[in-house]
Amino acid sequence: MPKYLLITHQLTRTGAPQALLNLADRLSKKGNVMILCPEMGESFREVLELGYPVAIAPKYWERKFVFKGFAKKFDMVVANTVLNFPAVMILDGEKLPVYWWIHEHKSYFDYGKGEIPNPNSFKDNIHTLAVGDVVKDILKEEFDYDAELFSYGVKDYSDELKNVDTPAKSRPLNFLIIGPVTKEKGQDLFLRAYMSLPNGVKDRLRVTFIGAMPDINMAKQLNDAIEKEKNLSYLVPMPHDALMKMLAQSDGIIVPSRFEMLSTVSVEAMSLNKLVISANAGGISSYINSGENGYVYETENTASLNQLLTRLTVDGREKLIMLGEASRKIYDEVFSESAFDKRIERIMFNDEGGD
């Protein structure tokens, strides 16, 4: 059977590693998948439980010949995220196809300027892929390179979770904000808007933050807000299945990010017929027609988000359910496993009939 090596910079429950696991699931239908990562992470055990062997190889790029010999035993290599450019450079010109799948925003390219290679410089075996339009535009601006669009697909949990308890009509609206508590993810922007709401609106809106707290200042800001506001709460990262159950029990998610290339959890929410509310800096916002299949508001605009949060409580749960059901069409057409399979066939296996 064919063998596929998937390289990621971390094993966490964040978007890019999760997207890679979704790709692993699809490729495992065709052959054997192995994952290589420089270090262990919070989802290491979960990945093993999924049945994928994992090689932990700290600073693999410093042992170029060892890594190259190892990689050449596979039929395909996927280097996930811009941070794995050393793997791409080492394998440039080899006889196996290598896909460099980029998820990151412009600040990564600004920070790595002069070090991140120009995709135009690679030989024909290297294929640079963009997870969404935002990344595609960055690569065009930075390198004048037209990257292939390669959006991920996610598992459909709707049948598994169709019987979970959803919020009662009389209860406050229940939203999740999922992701590391960092400036990039913009939890402080949400708090600024929420804290300025009148108490009557706050009483009808419950929000739970879920994610690690790597930023001390942001963590303090969130903790201080939770102490003051009865309808704000925080949970540490949890296994993916547990997170999906919480999502199924909610009214939807809010994505307040300052930078967000393509929020994986937003797509998962759409698969569960849940409302997605996104800042217009988030890549998922380009798929949403605000007021028709979700809501989009202006990033960094407190008044814009404040007005939207008030509108949610006025419209009520029935309107949110209707918008969530409309969002499912986005999932079916773009992000379902079947749509993802077609992209994989066309891009990675040269099947012109795919996608």
PDB file of C-alpha atoms in Angstrom, residues 94-272:
ATOM      1  CA  GLU A  94      13.516  14.772  -4.940  1.00  0.00           C
ATOM      2  CA  LYS A  95      11.362  12.274  -6.858  1.00  0.00           C
ATOM      3  CA  LEU A  96       8.482  12.204  -4.400  1.00  0.00           C
ATOM      4  CA  PRO A  97       5.636  14.761  -4.410  1.00  0.00           C
ATOM      5  CA  VAL A  98       5.694  17.222  -1.506  1.00  0.00           C
ATOM      6  CA  TYR A  99       2.747  19.451  -0.584  1.00  0.00           C
ATOM      7  CA  TRP A 100       3.453  22.544   1.505  1.00  0.00           C
ATOM      8  CA  TRP A 101       0.070  23.370   3.073  1.00  0.00           C
ATOM      9  CA  ILE A 102       0.054  26.926   4.426  1.00  0.00           C
ATOM     10  CA  HIS A 103      -2.462  28.179   7.014  1.00  0.00           C
ATOM     11  CA  GLU A 104      -0.801  31.255   8.541  1.00  0.00           C
ATOM     12  CA  HIS A 105      -1.517  34.969   8.429  1.00  0.00           C
ATOM     13  CA  LYS A 106       0.766  37.756   7.227  1.00  0.00           C
ATOM     14  CA  SER A 107       2.535  38.351  10.550  1.00  0.00           C
ATOM     15  CA  TYR A 108       4.315  34.987  10.151  1.00  0.00           C
ATOM     16  CA  PHE A 109       5.702  36.085   6.801  1.00  0.00           C
ATOM     17  CA  ASP A 110       6.737  39.467   8.194  1.00  0.00           C
ATOM     18  CA  TYR A 111       8.546  37.764  11.069  1.00  0.00           C
ATOM     19  CA  GLY A 112      10.202  35.202   8.782  1.00  0.00           C
ATOM     20  CA  LYS A 113      11.062  37.574   5.947  1.00  0.00           C
ATOM     21  CA  GLY A 114      14.316  36.526   4.309  1.00  0.00           C
ATOM     22  CA  GLU A 115      14.068  33.045   5.831  1.00  0.00           C
ATOM     23  CA  ILE A 116      10.793  31.666   4.482  1.00  0.00           C
ATOM     24  CA  PRO A 117      11.547  30.473   0.935  1.00  0.00           C
ATOM     25  CA  ASN A 118       9.832  31.778  -2.173  1.00  0.00           C
ATOM     26  CA  PRO A 119       7.565  29.025  -3.565  1.00  0.00           C
ATOM     27  CA  ASN A 120       8.581  30.067  -7.083  1.00  0.00           C
ATOM     28  CA  SER A 121      12.110  28.826  -6.366  1.00  0.00           C
ATOM     29  CA  PHE A 122      11.153  25.181  -5.886  1.00  0.00           C
ATOM     30  CA  LYS A 123      11.449  22.320  -8.351  1.00  0.00           C
ATOM     31  CA  ASP A 124       8.393  20.638  -9.845  1.00  0.00           C
ATOM     32  CA  ASN A 125       7.960  18.105  -7.029  1.00  0.00           C
ATOM     33  CA  ILE A 126       7.005  20.859  -4.557  1.00  0.00           C
ATOM     34  CA  HIS A 127       3.392  22.055  -4.566  1.00  0.00           C
ATOM     35  CA  THR A 128       2.436  25.022  -2.366  1.00  0.00           C
ATOM     36  CA  LEU A 129      -1.181  25.018  -1.190  1.00  0.00           C
ATOM     37  CA  ALA A 130      -3.235  27.752   0.519  1.00  0.00           C
ATOM     38  CA  VAL A 131      -5.912  26.808   3.037  1.00  0.00           C
ATOM     39  CA  GLY A 132      -8.092  29.727   1.956  1.00  0.00           C
ATOM     40  CA  ASP A 133      -8.373  32.915  -0.048  1.00  0.00           C
ATOM     41  CA  VAL A 134      -6.659  35.013   2.634  1.00  0.00           C
ATOM     42  CA  VAL A 135      -3.532  32.840   2.509  1.00  0.00           C
ATOM     43  CA  LYS A 136      -3.660  32.773  -1.288  1.00  0.00           C
ATOM     44  CA  ASP A 137      -3.671  36.584  -1.330  1.00  0.00           C
ATOM     45  CA  ILE A 138      -0.720  36.721   1.092  1.00  0.00           C
ATOM     46  CA  LEU A 139       1.369  34.398  -1.078  1.00  0.00           C
ATOM     47  CA  LYS A 140       0.528  36.487  -4.123  1.00  0.00           C
ATOM     48  CA  GLU A 141       1.514  39.694  -2.338  1.00  0.00           C
ATOM     49  CA  GLU A 142       4.686  38.329  -0.739  1.00  0.00           C
ATOM     50  CA  PHE A 143       6.048  36.174  -3.562  1.00  0.00           C
ATOM     51  CA  ASP A 144       3.889  36.816  -6.636  1.00  0.00           C
ATOM     52  CA  TYR A 145       2.932  33.139  -6.399  1.00  0.00           C
ATOM     53  CA  ASP A 146      -0.477  31.758  -7.386  1.00  0.00           C
ATOM     54  CA  ALA A 147      -1.067  29.010  -4.838  1.00  0.00           C
ATOM     55  CA  GLU A 148      -3.597  26.252  -5.334  1.00  0.00           C
ATOM     56  CA  LEU A 149      -6.576  26.576  -2.994  1.00  0.00           C
ATOM     57  CA  PHE A 150      -6.800  23.552  -0.723  1.00  0.00           C
ATOM     58  CA  SER A 151      -9.482  24.077   1.906  1.00  0.00           C
ATOM     59  CA  TYR A 152      -9.868  21.243   4.366  1.00  0.00           C
ATOM     60  CA  GLY A 153     -12.887  19.087   5.072  1.00  0.00           C
ATOM     61  CA  VAL A 154     -14.220  18.067   8.467  1.00  0.00           C
ATOM     62  CA  LYS A 155     -16.111  15.096   9.800  1.00  0.00           C
ATOM     63  CA  ASP A 156     -19.885  15.383   9.965  1.00  0.00           C
ATOM     64  CA  TYR A 157     -20.892  14.856  13.605  1.00  0.00           C
ATOM     65  CA  SER A 158     -24.547  15.741  13.066  1.00  0.00           C
ATOM     66  CA  ASP A 159     -25.897  12.175  13.172  1.00  0.00           C
ATOM     67  CA  GLU A 160     -23.814  11.218  16.207  1.00  0.00           C
ATOM     68  CA  LEU A 161     -24.930  14.283  18.148  1.00  0.00           C
ATOM     69  CA  LYS A 162     -28.499  14.755  16.928  1.00  0.00           C
ATOM     70  CA  ASN A 163     -29.965  13.609  20.246  1.00  0.00           C
ATOM     71  CA  VAL A 164     -27.977  15.864  22.588  1.00  0.00           C
ATOM     72  CA  ASP A 165     -29.900  18.353  24.667  1.00  0.00           C
ATOM     73  CA  THR A 166     -30.052  21.815  23.097  1.00  0.00           C
ATOM     74  CA  PRO A 167     -30.817  25.024  25.024  1.00  0.00           C
ATOM     75  CA  ALA A 168     -34.449  25.477  26.060  1.00  0.00           C
ATOM     76  CA  LYS A 169     -36.273  28.400  24.476  1.00  0.00           C
ATOM     77  CA  SER A 170     -36.512  30.253  27.787  1.00  0.00           C
ATOM     78  CA  ARG A 171     -32.808  29.963  28.653  1.00  0.00           C
ATOM     79  CA  PRO A 172     -30.123  32.553  27.785  1.00  0.00           C
ATOM     80  CA  LEU A 173     -28.463  32.241  24.390  1.00  0.00           C
ATOM     81  CA  ASN A 174     -25.421  30.016  24.777  1.00  0.00           C
ATOM     82  CA  PHE A 175     -22.315  30.740  22.688  1.00  0.00           C
ATOM     83  CA  LEU A 176     -18.762  29.393  22.690  1.00  0.00           C
ATOM     84  CA  ILE A 177     -15.487  31.170  21.906  1.00  0.00           C
ATOM     85  CA  ILE A 178     -12.939  28.456  21.178  1.00  0.00           C
ATOM     86  CA  GLY A 179      -9.177  28.797  20.833  1.00  0.00           C
ATOM     87  CA  PRO A 180      -6.053  29.876  22.716  1.00  0.00           C
ATOM     88  CA  VAL A 181      -6.573  33.054  24.728  1.00  0.00           C
ATOM     89  CA  THR A 182      -4.244  35.337  22.774  1.00  0.00           C
ATOM     90  CA  LYS A 183      -4.241  38.775  21.200  1.00  0.00           C
ATOM     91  CA  GLU A 184      -4.468  37.153  17.779  1.00  0.00           C
ATOM     92  CA  LYS A 185      -7.692  35.370  18.718  1.00  0.00           C
ATOM     93  CA  GLY A 186      -9.225  38.632  19.934  1.00  0.00           C
ATOM     94  CA  GLN A 187     -10.987  37.544  23.113  1.00  0.00           C
ATOM     95  CA  ASP A 188     -10.256  41.034  24.498  1.00  0.00           C
ATOM     96  CA  LEU A 189     -12.209  42.574  21.618  1.00  0.00           C
ATOM     97  CA  PHE A 190     -15.227  40.484  22.509  1.00  0.00           C
ATOM     98  CA  LEU A 191     -14.910  41.381  26.202  1.00  0.00           C
ATOM     99  CA  ARG A 192     -14.772  45.082  25.360  1.00  0.00           C
ATOM    100  CA  ALA A 193     -18.067  44.812  23.489  1.00  0.00           C
ATOM    101  CA  TYR A 194     -19.731  42.512  26.005  1.00  0.00           C
ATOM    102  CA  MET A 195     -18.799  44.564  29.071  1.00  0.00           C
ATOM    103  CA  SER A 196     -20.416  47.640  27.545  1.00  0.00           C
ATOM    104  CA  LEU A 197     -23.782  45.916  27.038  1.00  0.00           C
ATOM    105  CA  PRO A 198     -26.699  46.829  29.312  1.00  0.00           C
ATOM    106  CA  ASN A 199     -27.402  44.286  32.039  1.00  0.00           C
ATOM    107  CA  GLY A 200     -30.682  43.265  30.438  1.00  0.00           C
ATOM    108  CA  VAL A 201     -28.824  42.100  27.305  1.00  0.00           C
ATOM    109  CA  LYS A 202     -26.062  40.376  29.306  1.00  0.00           C
ATOM    110  CA  ASP A 203     -28.698  38.406  31.216  1.00  0.00           C
ATOM    111  CA  ARG A 204     -29.859  36.844  27.929  1.00  0.00           C
ATOM    112  CA  LEU A 205     -26.396  35.965  26.625  1.00  0.00           C
ATOM    113  CA  ARG A 206     -24.124  33.269  28.086  1.00  0.00           C
ATOM    114  CA  VAL A 207     -20.599  32.854  26.675  1.00  0.00           C
ATOM    115  CA  THR A 208     -18.038  30.154  27.475  1.00  0.00           C
ATOM    116  CA  PHE A 209     -14.366  30.525  26.533  1.00  0.00           C
ATOM    117  CA  ILE A 210     -12.502  27.278  25.818  1.00  0.00           C
ATOM    118  CA  GLY A 211      -8.764  27.083  25.186  1.00  0.00           C
ATOM    119  CA  ALA A 212      -5.276  27.286  26.588  1.00  0.00           C
ATOM    120  CA  MET A 213      -4.020  30.515  28.188  1.00  0.00           C
ATOM    121  CA  PRO A 214      -0.483  31.106  26.853  1.00  0.00           C
ATOM    122  CA  ASP A 215      -0.718  34.903  27.098  1.00  0.00           C
ATOM    123  CA  ILE A 216      -0.504  36.047  30.747  1.00  0.00           C
ATOM    124  CA  ASN A 217      -1.936  39.502  30.142  1.00  0.00           C
ATOM    125  CA  MET A 218      -4.860  38.204  28.098  1.00  0.00           C
ATOM    126  CA  ALA A 219      -5.497  35.488  30.683  1.00  0.00           C
ATOM    127  CA  LYS A 220      -5.682  38.081  33.469  1.00  0.00           C
ATOM    128  CA  GLN A 221      -8.078  40.204  31.452  1.00  0.00           C
ATOM    129  CA  LEU A 222     -10.349  37.223  30.840  1.00  0.00           C
ATOM    130  CA  ASN A 223     -10.220  36.049  34.456  1.00  0.00           C
ATOM    131  CA  ASP A 224     -11.030  39.539  35.727  1.00  0.00           C
ATOM    132  CA  ALA A 225     -14.040  39.743  33.409  1.00  0.00           C
ATOM    133  CA  ILE A 226     -15.316  36.318  34.490  1.00  0.00           C
ATOM    134  CA  GLU A 227     -15.153  37.386  38.138  1.00  0.00           C
ATOM    135  CA  LYS A 228     -17.377  40.377  37.369  1.00  0.00           C
ATOM    136  CA  GLU A 229     -19.809  38.832  34.901  1.00  0.00           C
ATOM    137  CA  LYS A 230     -22.051  35.925  35.931  1.00  0.00           C
ATOM    138  CA  ASN A 231     -22.724  34.798  32.350  1.00  0.00           C
ATOM    139  CA  LEU A 232     -19.069  34.477  31.313  1.00  0.00           C
ATOM    140  CA  SER A 233     -17.113  31.291  32.042  1.00  0.00           C
ATOM    141  CA  TYR A 234     -13.914  29.491  31.042  1.00  0.00           C
ATOM    142  CA  LEU A 235     -12.978  25.858  30.398  1.00  0.00           C
ATOM    143  CA  VAL A 236      -9.565  24.366  29.702  1.00  0.00           C
ATOM    144  CA  PRO A 237      -8.949  22.530  26.385  1.00  0.00           C
ATOM    145  CA  MET A 238     -10.794  19.224  26.165  1.00  0.00           C
ATOM    146  CA  PRO A 239     -10.784  16.160  23.879  1.00  0.00           C
ATOM    147  CA  HIS A 240     -12.270  16.859  20.478  1.00  0.00           C
ATOM    148  CA  ASP A 241     -15.319  14.616  20.928  1.00  0.00           C
ATOM    149  CA  ALA A 242     -16.200  16.400  24.174  1.00  0.00           C
ATOM    150  CA  LEU A 243     -15.790  19.753  22.460  1.00  0.00           C
ATOM    151  CA  MET A 244     -18.120  18.703  19.648  1.00  0.00           C
ATOM    152  CA  LYS A 245     -20.748  17.669  22.184  1.00  0.00           C
ATOM    153  CA  MET A 246     -20.534  21.082  23.852  1.00  0.00           C
ATOM    154  CA  LEU A 247     -20.844  22.719  20.454  1.00  0.00           C
ATOM    155  CA  ALA A 248     -23.923  20.638  19.653  1.00  0.00           C
ATOM    156  CA  GLN A 249     -25.481  21.777  22.942  1.00  0.00           C
ATOM    157  CA  SER A 250     -24.843  25.458  22.174  1.00  0.00           C
ATOM    158  CA  ASP A 251     -26.485  28.044  19.948  1.00  0.00           C
ATOM    159  CA  GLY A 252     -23.243  28.563  18.046  1.00  0.00           C
ATOM    160  CA  ILE A 253     -19.799  30.113  18.152  1.00  0.00           C
ATOM    161  CA  ILE A 254     -18.268  33.572  18.027  1.00  0.00           C
ATOM    162  CA  VAL A 255     -14.938  34.111  16.221  1.00  0.00           C
ATOM    163  CA  PRO A 256     -13.577  37.519  17.353  1.00  0.00           C
ATOM    164  CA  SER A 257     -10.078  36.987  15.928  1.00  0.00           C
ATOM    165  CA  ARG A 258      -7.868  39.796  14.718  1.00  0.00           C
ATOM    166  CA  PHE A 259      -6.321  37.202  12.362  1.00  0.00           C
ATOM    167  CA  GLU A 260      -7.964  33.909  11.440  1.00  0.00           C
ATOM    168  CA  MET A 261      -7.128  32.213   8.181  1.00  0.00           C
ATOM    169  CA  LEU A 262      -9.924  29.635   8.253  1.00  0.00           C
ATOM    170  CA  SER A 263     -11.437  28.652  11.580  1.00  0.00           C
ATOM    171  CA  THR A 264     -11.787  24.869  11.772  1.00  0.00           C
ATOM    172  CA  VAL A 265     -14.274  25.011  14.613  1.00  0.00           C
ATOM    173  CA  SER A 266     -16.453  27.376  12.557  1.00  0.00           C
ATOM    174  CA  VAL A 267     -16.735  24.705   9.879  1.00  0.00           C
ATOM    175  CA  GLU A 268     -17.517  22.094  12.530  1.00  0.00           C
ATOM    176  CA  ALA A 269     -20.237  24.377  13.870  1.00  0.00           C
ATOM    177  CA  MET A 270     -21.731  24.697  10.376  1.00  0.00           C
ATOM    178  CA  SER A 271     -21.765  20.911  10.060  1.00  0.00           C
ATOM    179  CA  LEU A 272     -23.907  20.841  13.221  1.00  0.00           C
TER     180      LEU A 272
END
